[in-house]
Each structure stands twice: as structure tokens, then as C-alpha cells.
Amino acid sequence: MTGPVSDRAWGARRLGLGISGPHGTALVSRKGTESLIQRAYELGVRLFDTAPSYGAGEAEKRLGEALVRLPRFECIVSTKVGLYSSGAARRERDFSPDTVRRSIDDSMQRLKLRKIDWLFLHGPSSAELSDGLFKAIEEEQYSGRIGLLGIAGRGEELEAALDTGLFKLVMTPVHAALDTDQLIRLSKIRNSGAELIGIEAVAPALPRYSLPTSPGKIWRLARHAAGRAGDGPAVDHPPSEGIVWALTRGRAHRVVTTTTRMAHLEENVSAAISADDGA
Ligand SMILES: NC(=O)c1ccc[n+]([C@@H]2O[C@H](COP(=O)([O-])OP(=O)(O)OC[C@H]3O[C@@H](n4cnc5c(N)ncnc54)[C@H](OP(=O)(O)O)[C@@H]3O)[C@@H](O)[C@H]2O)c1
């Protein structure tokens, strides 16, 4: 898609596609991930989010492969540092400056990029926000390898990070089941001038248990079994309505969602467009 951006396409620009979860595993084929990314691009999506911890780098590799076939300059590529997986379910955290620098090198290689547009700290605790870490990522940004810096999280570490003035992006849950304290935190984020990227916009509407008829459902069941997912339907609207809620009532600037299904991708893009139409 080239030339002037239509109003519909602006709505799609507010949706990001997450290349995570099953996209880092054999539950979805590489070709399947690539086709979804390609289709998202055709529908007007330009933000693609991933992380080194998603399938121990497999999700980043898949995004890197798909990007080769897309106009790179039109896309925003977002990845993260601080959380790593070495296969299976094992997850390690390391926000030390040397590991973070190495992680950026590795991500660039897997994504086949010389610049990462958005780099997020992946769920650090307040105690993990050190001066050494800030210096390392600021230097990376200064060198031109990173565009904007962000923080992904859900607690008081977000405010602590914003107070440094380094971070222009915050990735955090935005959905109708947030409690008052969480909604107040969202207000503070918006008032700081940072861009608010909503996550978990869809998931709170999904049943905890359902027949494992798609890679996404199998992935969710596995997470429930491992005790790494919530309790199931926390809101009573259809899943894609969560995108509308996040972009309108939740006042997120953008929403990142993931899916393994083309029909869901198309539904989600339509929801983002309808949110923009009604804004
Ligand atoms: N959650 C976090 O802790 C976190 C942290 C940092 C970044 N992120 C980013 O956020 C992205 C989104 O993750 P999320 O945790 O916020 O999950 P989410 O996008 O709210 O929900 C994803 C789940 O919803 C299902 N789904 C998507 N669209 C649907 C639709 N229209 N109808 C029915 N089901 C639908 C998907 O399964 P199907 O495959 O069956 O569609 C998938 O299991 C990630 O990919 C990542 O890039 C998340």
C-alpha cells in the first residue's frame, strides 16, 4: 500500500500484531506466521511486536523473515530486553547492562535489522531499574541502533521509569476489567505524554477452557496448566470489542494483540478501524 493513507488505514495503524506465544513454537508453522504478518500489512497494520523470550528467539526470527518481503521503512518493529527463554517453559530475567547490549545485538541479527524502532524493557521490577541499565540503553539509542525506548509492565515500576524522562512508550494492560488503581495508573501514563500501548485487550473476554481447536487455544490451555494465565472471562463483551474499548474508553494510543487465525486478525483490524471511526 503506497500513496496517501485512507481514513480506514489510519484505524488499522492503531493496531499492532504481536508475534509471540504459539508463533515461537511448532504449534504454528513458519509459513503460517509469515502469512499472518503479510496479511496484517495488507490490512494496514504497521506495528509488529515481539521479544527474545518468545520461543527463545524463534518469534523474532519469523518476524525478521517476513520483514524481508515488506517495505521496511513503513513498519514499526518493536522488541524487548530483560526476559529470556532457553526453550521449553524456562524463563530467565537479566537487566544487567552487558546482557541487555548482547540481547540487542542478537535481536538485530534475528530480525535482520540495523535499527530497532521501539525497544521495551520487558517487565522489570522497580529494583531492576538501575542507573547502569538506563545508561546502556541511552547509549544504544544515541548510537542510532534504537529509535524509541519503552517499558512493558503493570505496576509502580512504570511510574519510576517515566520519572527518568527516558521512556516515550508504555506497554501495559488496557481492558474493561482493570481496577481503580490500575485506571489511575493509566491516567498518569497518559498525562506523562508517553504513548500508551494497550495489551491484554482481547484475552479477558476469552473462556478459560475451550476445545483446543486452534494453536492459540492450545497455547492458552498450556499456560493455564502452567499457572501462567488468569482466571478466564473477566469481561462480558465479544473478544474483538476489547480492542474498541481499549482504543476509546481506555484511551490507549494503540493496541497490540496476537492471534494465530486469519479470521481473528481481520476481525481485530475491523474493530480498530471502527474504534477510530467512532472516536
Ligand atoms: N500479556 C503480556 O504479558 C504481554 C507483555 C508484553 C507484550 N505483550 C504483547 O501483547 C501481545 C498480545 O498479547 P496479550 O497477552 O495482550 O493477548 P491478547 O492479544 O489480548 O489475546 C490473545 C489471545 O486472544 C485470541 N484472540 C485474538 N483475537 C481474537 C478474536 N478476534 N476472537 C477470539 N479470540 C481472539 C488469540 O487466540 P487465537 O490464536 O485463537 O486468535 C490469543 O489466544 C503479545 O503478542 C505481545 O506482543 C504482551
CSV table of N, CA and C and ligand atoms in Angstrom, one decimal, residues 16-23 48-51 54 80 91 122-123 152-154 171 173 198-204 206 214-217 219-220 223 238-241 243 255-261 263-265 267-268, ligand 1:
chain,number,residue,atom,x,y,z
A,16,GLY,N,-1.5,-3.2,16.6
A,16,GLY,CA,-0.2,-3.8,16.4
A,16,GLY,C,-0.4,-5.3,16.4
A,17,LEU,N,0.4,-6.1,15.7
A,17,LEU,CA,0.3,-7.6,15.7
A,17,LEU,C,1.5,-8.1,16.6
A,18,GLY,N,1.1,-8.9,17.6
A,18,GLY,CA,2.2,-9.5,18.4
A,18,GLY,C,2.6,-10.8,17.8
A,19,ILE,N,3.9,-10.9,17.7
A,19,ILE,CA,4.5,-12.2,17.2
A,19,ILE,C,5.0,-12.9,18.4
A,20,SER,N,4.2,-13.7,19.1
A,20,SER,CA,4.6,-14.2,20.4
A,20,SER,C,3.9,-15.5,20.6
A,21,GLY,N,4.0,-16.1,21.8
A,21,GLY,CA,3.3,-17.3,22.2
A,21,GLY,C,3.5,-18.4,21.2
A,22,PRO,N,2.4,-18.9,20.6
A,22,PRO,CA,2.5,-20.0,19.6
A,22,PRO,C,3.4,-19.7,18.4
A,23,HIS,N,3.6,-18.4,18.1
A,23,HIS,CA,4.4,-18.1,17.0
A,23,HIS,C,5.9,-18.4,17.2
A,48,PHE,N,4.6,-4.2,14.6
A,48,PHE,CA,4.8,-5.6,14.8
A,48,PHE,C,5.7,-5.7,16.1
A,49,ASP,N,5.2,-6.4,17.1
A,49,ASP,CA,5.8,-6.5,18.4
A,49,ASP,C,6.3,-7.9,18.6
A,50,THR,N,7.5,-8.1,19.2
A,50,THR,CA,8.0,-9.4,19.5
A,50,THR,C,8.9,-9.3,20.7
A,51,ALA,N,9.7,-10.3,21.0
A,51,ALA,CA,10.6,-10.3,22.1
A,51,ALA,C,11.5,-11.5,22.0
A,54,TYR,N,10.2,-14.9,23.4
A,54,TYR,CA,9.1,-15.7,22.7
A,54,TYR,C,9.7,-16.8,21.9
A,80,LYS,N,12.1,-6.4,22.8
A,80,LYS,CA,12.3,-6.1,24.2
A,80,LYS,C,13.6,-6.7,24.7
A,91,ARG,N,12.2,-19.6,31.9
A,91,ARG,CA,12.4,-18.1,31.6
A,91,ARG,C,13.4,-17.6,32.6
A,122,HIS,N,11.4,-5.5,29.3
A,122,HIS,CA,10.3,-6.5,29.4
A,122,HIS,C,10.0,-6.8,30.8
A,123,GLY,N,9.1,-6.1,31.4
A,123,GLY,CA,8.6,-6.4,32.7
A,123,GLY,C,9.6,-6.3,33.8
A,152,ALA,N,7.5,-2.2,29.3
A,152,ALA,CA,6.4,-3.0,29.4
A,152,ALA,C,6.2,-3.5,30.8
A,153,GLY,N,5.1,-3.3,31.4
A,153,GLY,CA,4.9,-3.8,32.8
A,153,GLY,C,3.5,-3.5,33.2
A,154,ARG,N,3.3,-3.6,34.6
A,154,ARG,CA,1.9,-3.4,35.1
A,154,ARG,C,1.8,-2.8,36.5
A,171,MET,N,3.9,0.0,27.6
A,171,MET,CA,3.0,-1.2,27.1
A,171,MET,C,2.5,-1.8,28.4
A,173,PRO,N,-1.5,-3.5,30.3
A,173,PRO,CA,-2.9,-4.0,30.1
A,173,PRO,C,-3.9,-2.8,30.0
A,198,GLY,N,-1.8,-0.5,24.6
A,198,GLY,CA,-2.6,-1.4,25.4
A,198,GLY,C,-2.3,-2.9,25.0
A,199,ILE,N,-2.2,-3.7,26.0
A,199,ILE,CA,-2.1,-5.2,25.7
A,199,ILE,C,-3.2,-5.8,26.5
A,200,GLU,N,-3.4,-7.1,26.3
A,200,GLU,CA,-4.5,-7.9,27.0
A,200,GLU,C,-5.9,-7.3,26.7
A,201,ALA,N,-6.0,-6.7,25.6
A,201,ALA,CA,-7.3,-6.1,25.2
A,201,ALA,C,-8.3,-7.2,24.9
A,202,VAL,N,-7.8,-8.3,24.3
A,202,VAL,CA,-8.7,-9.3,23.9
A,202,VAL,C,-8.9,-10.4,24.9
A,203,ALA,N,-7.8,-10.8,25.5
A,203,ALA,CA,-7.7,-12.1,26.3
A,203,ALA,C,-8.7,-12.1,27.5
A,204,PRO,N,-9.0,-11.0,28.1
A,204,PRO,CA,-10.0,-11.1,29.3
A,204,PRO,C,-11.4,-11.5,28.8
A,206,LEU,N,-11.9,-14.1,26.8
A,206,LEU,CA,-11.8,-15.5,26.4
A,206,LEU,C,-12.1,-16.5,27.5
A,214,SER,N,-7.6,-24.5,18.0
A,214,SER,CA,-6.6,-23.7,17.2
A,214,SER,C,-5.3,-23.6,18.0
A,215,PRO,N,-4.2,-23.3,17.3
A,215,PRO,CA,-2.9,-23.2,18.1
A,215,PRO,C,-3.0,-22.2,19.2
A,216,GLY,N,-3.8,-21.1,19.0
A,216,GLY,CA,-4.0,-20.1,20.1
A,216,GLY,C,-4.7,-20.7,21.3
A,217,LYS,N,-5.7,-21.6,21.1
A,217,LYS,CA,-6.4,-22.2,22.2
A,217,LYS,C,-5.5,-23.2,22.9
A,219,TRP,N,-2.3,-23.1,23.1
A,219,TRP,CA,-1.3,-22.3,23.8
A,219,TRP,C,-1.9,-21.8,25.1
A,220,ARG,N,-3.2,-21.3,25.1
A,220,ARG,CA,-3.8,-20.8,26.3
A,220,ARG,C,-4.0,-21.9,27.3
A,223,ARG,N,-0.8,-22.6,29.1
A,223,ARG,CA,-0.5,-21.5,30.0
A,223,ARG,C,-1.3,-21.7,31.3
A,238,PRO,N,-17.7,-9.4,23.3
A,238,PRO,CA,-17.0,-10.3,22.4
A,238,PRO,C,-15.5,-9.9,22.4
A,239,PRO,N,-14.6,-10.9,22.1
A,239,PRO,CA,-13.2,-10.6,22.2
A,239,PRO,C,-12.7,-9.3,21.5
A,240,SER,N,-13.1,-9.2,20.2
A,240,SER,CA,-12.6,-8.0,19.5
A,240,SER,C,-13.1,-6.7,20.0
A,241,GLU,N,-14.3,-6.7,20.7
A,241,GLU,CA,-14.8,-5.5,21.3
A,241,GLU,C,-13.8,-4.9,22.3
A,243,ILE,N,-10.8,-4.5,21.8
A,243,ILE,CA,-9.9,-3.5,21.1
A,243,ILE,C,-10.6,-2.2,21.0
A,255,VAL,N,-3.1,-0.5,20.3
A,255,VAL,CA,-3.3,-1.8,21.0
A,255,VAL,C,-2.5,-2.8,20.2
A,256,VAL,N,-1.8,-3.7,21.0
A,256,VAL,CA,-1.1,-4.8,20.4
A,256,VAL,C,-1.9,-6.1,20.8
A,257,THR,N,-2.3,-6.9,19.8
A,257,THR,CA,-2.9,-8.2,20.0
A,257,THR,C,-2.2,-9.3,19.2
A,258,THR,N,-2.4,-10.5,19.7
A,258,THR,CA,-1.8,-11.6,18.9
A,258,THR,C,-2.9,-12.5,18.5
A,259,THR,N,-2.7,-13.2,17.4
A,259,THR,CA,-3.6,-14.3,17.0
A,259,THR,C,-2.9,-15.3,16.1
A,260,THR,N,-3.5,-16.5,16.0
A,260,THR,CA,-2.9,-17.5,15.1
A,260,THR,C,-3.9,-17.6,13.9
A,261,ARG,N,-5.0,-16.9,13.9
A,261,ARG,CA,-6.1,-17.1,12.9
A,261,ARG,C,-6.3,-15.9,12.1
A,263,ALA,N,-9.0,-15.2,10.4
A,263,ALA,CA,-10.3,-14.6,10.6
A,263,ALA,C,-10.3,-13.6,11.8
A,264,HIS,N,-9.5,-14.0,12.9
A,264,HIS,CA,-9.4,-13.2,14.0
A,264,HIS,C,-8.6,-11.9,13.7
A,265,LEU,N,-7.6,-12.1,12.9
A,265,LEU,CA,-6.8,-10.9,12.5
A,265,LEU,C,-7.7,-9.9,11.8
A,267,GLU,N,-11.0,-9.6,11.9
A,267,GLU,CA,-12.0,-9.1,12.9
A,267,GLU,C,-11.3,-8.0,13.7
A,268,ASN,N,-10.1,-8.2,14.2
A,268,ASN,CA,-9.4,-7.3,15.1
A,268,ASN,C,-9.1,-6.0,14.3
B,1,LIG,N1,0.5,-10.2,28.0
B,1,LIG,C1,1.7,-9.8,28.3
B,1,LIG,O1,2.2,-10.0,29.4
B,1,LIG,C2,2.5,-9.1,27.3
B,1,LIG,C3,3.7,-8.5,27.6
B,1,LIG,C4,4.4,-7.7,26.7
B,1,LIG,C5,3.9,-7.6,25.4
B,1,LIG,N2,2.8,-8.3,25.0
B,1,LIG,C6,2.4,-8.2,23.6
B,1,LIG,O2,1.0,-8.2,23.6
B,1,LIG,C7,0.6,-9.1,22.5
B,1,LIG,C8,-0.8,-9.6,22.8
B,1,LIG,O3,-0.8,-10.5,23.9
B,1,LIG,P1,-1.9,-10.4,25.0
B,1,LIG,O4,-1.4,-11.2,26.2
B,1,LIG,O5,-2.2,-9.0,25.3
B,1,LIG,O6,-3.1,-11.2,24.4
B,1,LIG,P2,-4.4,-10.7,23.6
B,1,LIG,O7,-3.9,-10.2,22.3
B,1,LIG,O8,-5.3,-9.9,24.4
B,1,LIG,O9,-5.1,-12.1,23.4
B,1,LIG,C9,-4.5,-13.1,22.6
B,1,LIG,C10,-5.5,-14.3,22.5
B,1,LIG,O10,-6.7,-13.9,22.0
B,1,LIG,C11,-7.1,-14.8,21.0
B,1,LIG,N3,-7.8,-13.9,20.0
B,1,LIG,C12,-7.3,-12.9,19.3
B,1,LIG,N4,-8.2,-12.3,18.6
B,1,LIG,C13,-9.4,-12.9,18.8
B,1,LIG,C14,-10.7,-12.7,18.3
B,1,LIG,N5,-11.0,-11.8,17.4
B,1,LIG,N6,-11.6,-13.6,18.7
B,1,LIG,C15,-11.3,-14.6,19.6
B,1,LIG,N7,-10.1,-14.8,20.1
B,1,LIG,C16,-9.1,-14.0,19.7
B,1,LIG,C17,-5.9,-15.4,20.5
B,1,LIG,O11,-6.1,-16.8,20.1
B,1,LIG,P3,-6.3,-17.2,18.5
B,1,LIG,O12,-5.0,-17.5,18.0
B,1,LIG,O13,-7.3,-18.4,18.6
B,1,LIG,O14,-6.9,-16.0,17.8
B,1,LIG,C18,-4.9,-15.4,21.7
B,1,LIG,O15,-5.0,-16.6,22.4
B,1,LIG,C19,1.7,-10.1,22.5
B,1,LIG,O16,1.7,-10.8,21.3
B,1,LIG,C20,2.9,-9.3,22.8
B,1,LIG,O17,3.3,-8.8,21.5
B,1,LIG,C21,2.1,-9.0,25.9
